[in-house]
Coordinates of C-alpha atoms in Angstrom, one line a residue:
Chain A
M1 CA -43.9 -100.8 82.9
I2 CA -41.6 -103.8 83.3
R3 CA -38.9 -103.9 80.8
R4 CA -36.8 -107.0 80.4
R5 CA -33.2 -106.5 81.0
E6 CA -31.3 -105.9 77.8
V7 CA -29.3 -108.9 76.8
A8 CA -25.5 -108.4 76.7
K9 CA -24.4 -108.9 73.1
R10 CA -21.2 -110.6 72.1
V11 CA -19.3 -108.2 70.0
F12 CA -15.6 -108.1 69.0
A13 CA -13.7 -104.9 69.6
Y14 CA -13.3 -104.5 65.8
E15 CA -17.1 -104.2 65.3
L16 CA -17.7 -102.4 68.6
T17 CA -15.4 -99.5 68.0
R18 CA -17.0 -98.9 64.6
S19 CA -20.5 -98.8 66.1
T20 CA -21.0 -95.0 66.1
H21 CA -24.7 -94.7 65.1
V22 CA -27.1 -94.3 68.0
L23 CA -30.7 -95.5 68.0
Q24 CA -33.2 -94.5 70.6
E25 CA -36.3 -96.5 71.4
E26 CA -38.5 -95.1 74.2
N27 CA -35.9 -94.5 76.9
V28 CA -33.3 -97.1 75.8
K29 CA -30.4 -96.1 73.7
Y30 CA -28.6 -98.6 71.4
A31 CA -25.5 -98.4 69.3
L32 CA -26.1 -99.9 65.9
T33 CA -23.1 -102.0 64.8
P34 CA -21.9 -102.1 61.2
L35 CA -23.3 -105.6 61.0
G36 CA -26.8 -104.5 62.0
E37 CA -26.9 -105.5 65.7
R38 CA -28.5 -103.2 68.2
V39 CA -26.4 -103.2 71.3
N40 CA -27.3 -101.6 74.7
R41 CA -25.0 -103.9 76.7
I42 CA -22.0 -106.0 75.7
F43 CA -20.3 -109.0 77.3
S44 CA -16.6 -109.1 76.5
V45 CA -13.7 -111.2 77.7
S46 CA -10.5 -109.2 77.0
V47 CA -7.1 -108.5 78.3
L48 CA -6.9 -105.4 80.5
L49 CA -3.8 -103.7 79.2
D50 CA -3.7 -100.8 81.6
K51 CA -5.8 -98.7 83.9
E52 CA -5.4 -95.1 84.7
E53 CA -7.2 -92.5 86.7
V54 CA -8.4 -89.9 84.2
R55 CA -7.4 -87.1 86.5
P56 CA -6.0 -87.4 90.0
D57 CA -8.6 -87.9 92.8
T58 CA -11.5 -88.1 90.5
N59 CA -12.0 -91.8 91.0
L60 CA -12.9 -92.0 87.3
W61 CA -10.8 -94.8 85.7
R62 CA -10.0 -95.5 82.1
M63 CA -9.3 -99.1 81.2
R64 CA -7.6 -100.1 78.0
L65 CA -8.8 -103.5 76.8
S66 CA -7.8 -105.7 74.0
D67 CA -9.4 -108.8 72.4
P68 CA -7.9 -110.6 69.4
T69 CA -9.5 -108.1 67.0
G70 CA -8.6 -104.7 68.5
V71 CA -8.5 -102.4 71.4
F72 CA -11.3 -100.5 73.2
Y73 CA -11.7 -98.3 76.2
A74 CA -14.0 -98.6 79.3
Y75 CA -14.7 -95.9 81.9
A76 CA -15.7 -96.7 85.4
G77 CA -16.5 -94.1 88.0
R78 CA -18.5 -93.6 91.2
F79 CA -21.6 -95.0 89.7
N80 CA -19.8 -98.3 89.0
S81 CA -18.3 -98.6 92.5
E82 CA -18.2 -102.4 92.4
A83 CA -16.3 -102.4 89.1
V84 CA -13.9 -99.8 90.4
E85 CA -13.3 -101.8 93.6
T86 CA -12.4 -104.9 91.5
L87 CA -10.3 -102.7 89.1
L88 CA -8.1 -101.4 92.0
D89 CA -7.0 -104.9 92.9
L90 CA -6.2 -105.9 89.3
E91 CA -2.6 -105.8 88.0
P92 CA -2.5 -105.5 84.2
P93 CA -2.1 -107.5 82.0
V94 CA -4.9 -109.8 83.2
I95 CA -7.8 -111.4 81.4
V96 CA -11.1 -109.9 82.5
A97 CA -14.8 -110.5 81.8
L98 CA -17.0 -107.5 81.7
V99 CA -20.6 -106.6 81.2
G100 CA -21.3 -103.0 80.4
K101 CA -23.3 -100.4 78.6
V102 CA -22.1 -99.0 75.3
R103 CA -21.6 -95.3 75.1
V104 CA -21.0 -93.2 72.0
F105 CA -19.2 -90.0 72.7
E106 CA -19.4 -87.3 70.1
G107 CA -15.9 -85.8 69.9
V108 CA -14.9 -82.8 67.9
T109 CA -13.6 -84.7 64.9
R110 CA -15.1 -88.1 65.3
K111 CA -17.3 -90.3 67.4
L112 CA -15.7 -92.5 70.1
V113 CA -17.3 -95.7 71.3
S114 CA -16.5 -96.8 74.9
V115 CA -18.0 -99.1 77.5
V116 CA -19.2 -98.4 81.1
P117 CA -18.7 -101.6 83.0
E118 CA -21.4 -102.9 85.4
N119 CA -19.6 -106.1 86.3
L120 CA -15.9 -106.7 86.1
V121 CA -14.1 -109.8 87.1
E122 CA -10.7 -111.5 86.5
V123 CA -11.1 -114.8 84.7
E124 CA -9.1 -117.8 83.4
S125 CA -7.9 -118.1 79.8
A126 CA -10.4 -120.9 79.0
V127 CA -13.2 -118.3 79.5
R128 CA -11.5 -116.0 77.0
D129 CA -11.1 -118.9 74.6
Y130 CA -14.8 -119.8 74.7
W131 CA -15.8 -116.2 74.5
V132 CA -13.9 -115.8 71.2
L133 CA -15.6 -118.9 69.9
E134 CA -19.0 -117.7 70.9
T135 CA -18.5 -114.2 69.6
A136 CA -17.1 -115.5 66.3
K137 CA -20.3 -117.5 65.8
A138 CA -22.5 -114.5 66.7
T139 CA -20.5 -112.3 64.3
L140 CA -20.7 -114.8 61.5
K141 CA -24.5 -115.0 62.0
R142 CA -24.7 -111.2 61.7
I143 CA -22.6 -111.3 58.5
E144 CA -25.1 -113.9 57.2
E145 CA -28.0 -111.6 58.0
M146 CA -26.3 -108.7 56.3
E147 CA -25.8 -110.8 53.2
K148 CA -29.6 -111.4 53.1
K149 CA -30.2 -107.6 53.3
E150 CA -33.5 -108.1 55.1
G151 CA -34.8 -106.4 58.2
E152 CA -34.9 -102.8 59.3
D153 CA -31.6 -102.7 61.2
V154 CA -29.7 -104.6 58.6
K155 CA -30.8 -102.1 55.9
L156 CA -30.0 -99.2 58.2
A157 CA -26.5 -100.6 58.8
W158 CA -26.0 -101.0 55.0
N159 CA -27.1 -97.3 54.5
I160 CA -24.9 -95.9 57.3
Y161 CA -21.8 -98.0 57.2
N162 CA -21.8 -99.9 53.9
P163 CA -19.4 -102.5 55.5
N164 CA -17.0 -104.7 53.6
L165 CA -18.3 -108.1 54.8
E166 CA -15.1 -109.9 53.6
E167 CA -13.1 -107.7 56.0
Y168 CA -15.3 -108.8 58.9
K169 CA -15.0 -112.4 57.9
S170 CA -11.3 -112.3 57.9
V171 CA -11.1 -110.6 61.3
V172 CA -13.3 -113.4 62.7
K173 CA -11.1 -116.0 61.0
Q174 CA -8.0 -114.5 62.4
A175 CA -9.4 -114.3 65.9
V176 CA -10.4 -118.0 65.8
S177 CA -7.0 -119.2 64.4
L178 CA -5.1 -117.1 67.0
I179 CA -6.8 -119.0 69.9
R180 CA -6.4 -122.3 68.0
E181 CA -2.7 -121.7 67.6
E182 CA -2.4 -120.8 71.3
L183 CA -4.2 -124.0 72.3
E184 CA -2.0 -126.1 70.0
E185 CA 1.1 -124.4 71.5
L186 CA -0.2 -125.3 75.0
E187 CA -0.8 -128.9 74.0
K188 CA 2.7 -129.2 72.6
E189 CA 4.3 -127.7 75.7
F190 CA 2.3 -130.1 77.8
E191 CA 3.6 -133.1 75.8
E192 CA 7.2 -131.8 76.0
E193 CA 6.8 -131.5 79.8
E194 CA 5.8 -135.1 80.0
E195 CA 8.9 -136.1 78.0
D196 CA 11.1 -134.0 80.2
F197 CA 9.7 -135.8 83.2
E198 CA 10.6 -139.2 81.8
F199 CA 14.1 -138.0 81.1
E200 CA 14.6 -137.0 84.7
E201 CA 13.5 -140.4 85.8
E202 CA 16.2 -142.0 83.7
E203 CA 18.8 -139.8 85.2
W204 CA 18.0 -141.2 88.6
D205 CA 18.8 -144.6 87.3
L206 CA 22.5 -143.8 86.9
T207 CA 24.5 -146.5 88.6
E208 CA 27.3 -144.2 89.9
L209 CA 25.7 -144.0 93.2
L210 CA 25.7 -147.8 93.6
E211 CA 29.3 -148.2 92.7
D212 CA 30.4 -146.0 95.6
Chain B
M1 CA -28.4 -124.6 92.6
N2 CA -28.1 -126.3 95.9
E3 CA -25.3 -126.1 98.4
E4 CA -23.6 -129.1 97.0
N5 CA -23.5 -127.5 93.5
V6 CA -22.1 -124.3 94.8
K7 CA -19.5 -126.1 96.8
S8 CA -18.3 -128.2 94.0
L9 CA -17.9 -125.1 91.8
T10 CA -16.4 -122.7 94.2
G11 CA -15.1 -124.7 97.1
I12 CA -17.4 -122.6 99.3
G13 CA -20.0 -124.6 101.3
L14 CA -21.9 -123.4 104.3
E15 CA -19.0 -123.9 106.7
E16 CA -16.5 -122.0 104.5
A17 CA -19.1 -119.3 104.0
K18 CA -19.5 -118.9 107.8
R19 CA -15.7 -118.8 108.2
I20 CA -15.3 -116.1 105.5
A21 CA -18.0 -114.0 107.0
Q22 CA -16.4 -114.2 110.5
E23 CA -12.9 -113.5 109.3
K24 CA -13.8 -110.5 107.2
L25 CA -16.5 -109.3 109.6
D26 CA -18.7 -108.6 106.6
R27 CA -21.8 -110.3 105.4
G28 CA -21.1 -109.1 101.9
A29 CA -17.8 -110.9 101.8
V30 CA -19.2 -114.3 100.9
L31 CA -21.2 -112.9 98.0
S32 CA -18.2 -111.0 96.6
E33 CA -16.1 -114.2 97.0
L34 CA -18.7 -116.2 95.1
K35 CA -19.0 -113.5 92.4
S36 CA -15.3 -113.5 91.8
R37 CA -15.3 -117.2 91.2
L38 CA -18.5 -117.5 89.2
L39 CA -19.2 -114.2 87.3
G40 CA -18.3 -114.2 83.6
R41 CA -17.7 -117.9 83.4
Y42 CA -19.3 -120.4 81.1
F43 CA -21.0 -123.5 82.5
K44 CA -22.3 -126.8 81.3
V45 CA -25.6 -127.4 83.1
T46 CA -28.0 -130.2 83.2
G47 CA -31.3 -130.0 85.0
T48 CA -35.0 -129.3 84.7
K49 CA -36.1 -126.3 82.7
G50 CA -38.6 -123.8 84.1
G51 CA -39.7 -120.5 82.7
R52 CA -36.7 -118.3 83.0
Y53 CA -34.7 -120.6 85.2
I54 CA -33.2 -124.1 85.4
L55 CA -33.3 -126.3 88.4
V56 CA -29.8 -127.5 88.4
K57 CA -28.9 -131.2 88.8
E58 CA -25.3 -131.0 87.6
V59 CA -23.1 -128.0 86.8
D60 CA -19.5 -127.6 85.9
F61 CA -17.2 -125.0 84.3
Y62 CA -17.2 -125.3 80.5
K63 CA -13.9 -125.5 78.7
P64 CA -13.8 -125.5 74.9
E65 CA -11.9 -128.1 73.0
L66 CA -9.3 -127.4 70.3
K67 CA -11.4 -129.2 67.7
E68 CA -14.2 -126.6 68.1
F69 CA -11.8 -123.9 66.9
K70 CA -10.5 -126.1 64.1
L71 CA -14.1 -126.8 62.9
L72 CA -15.2 -123.1 63.0
G73 CA -11.9 -122.0 61.3
E74 CA -12.4 -124.3 58.5
A75 CA -16.1 -123.3 58.1
I76 CA -15.2 -119.6 57.5

């Protein structure tokens, strides 16, 4: 049987780390998010805060990642050699794009959600900016679906998580305004730099040199 | 995408690709170089749509504008 590759969903850390319920369909496992999305794979653009070998010489690496809504962990080992190879060259903090499978680990006291990266690459800040915009839109769409209370997964999500949708809305809003503020700051700096440049030009016009 | 598209995006055309492969003595080097410049990025693409593909005429990196954030922020 040919199965289409699972699409990598755009999910913020805030929603991802709360996605503790696992669904299984045939041989594919999904984590159900509190907003009723089935995720097998995610695509995230986040800041790699640090990397650490879980135990010496295991070649199993733990990455701590952060997006504007929270922090999550990713584990890369010998089965993700390409990602590990990239990781070894990265000096945190850097912005990375990653595609990976979502894993739910049943701990003693609680369930922990992490990601196993398949692809990992350093990217420019514009990529992160657009990812936040895209993920914000995807999350808002899920919130809308939750409000309608239709569909199997949506109903299941209500049953299991009973999420506070206003909380999710405000998380999305904060993420969008954070990037907006950063962009505005950049624009301002850019304008100031241009002013500085003109100022320097004027200094060259001083007549002292000519009077000599 | 044709060679021209790849070159305009990554700076790597056929000649550069040959040079990279020779310097690194590794045929995989070109692919990993291309991956590091293309993976995870957003693109603005025009071309002819096929089933699960697009024949690319023009392609460039996509950069969002400030106003998109303003609009979305206000809509929430």
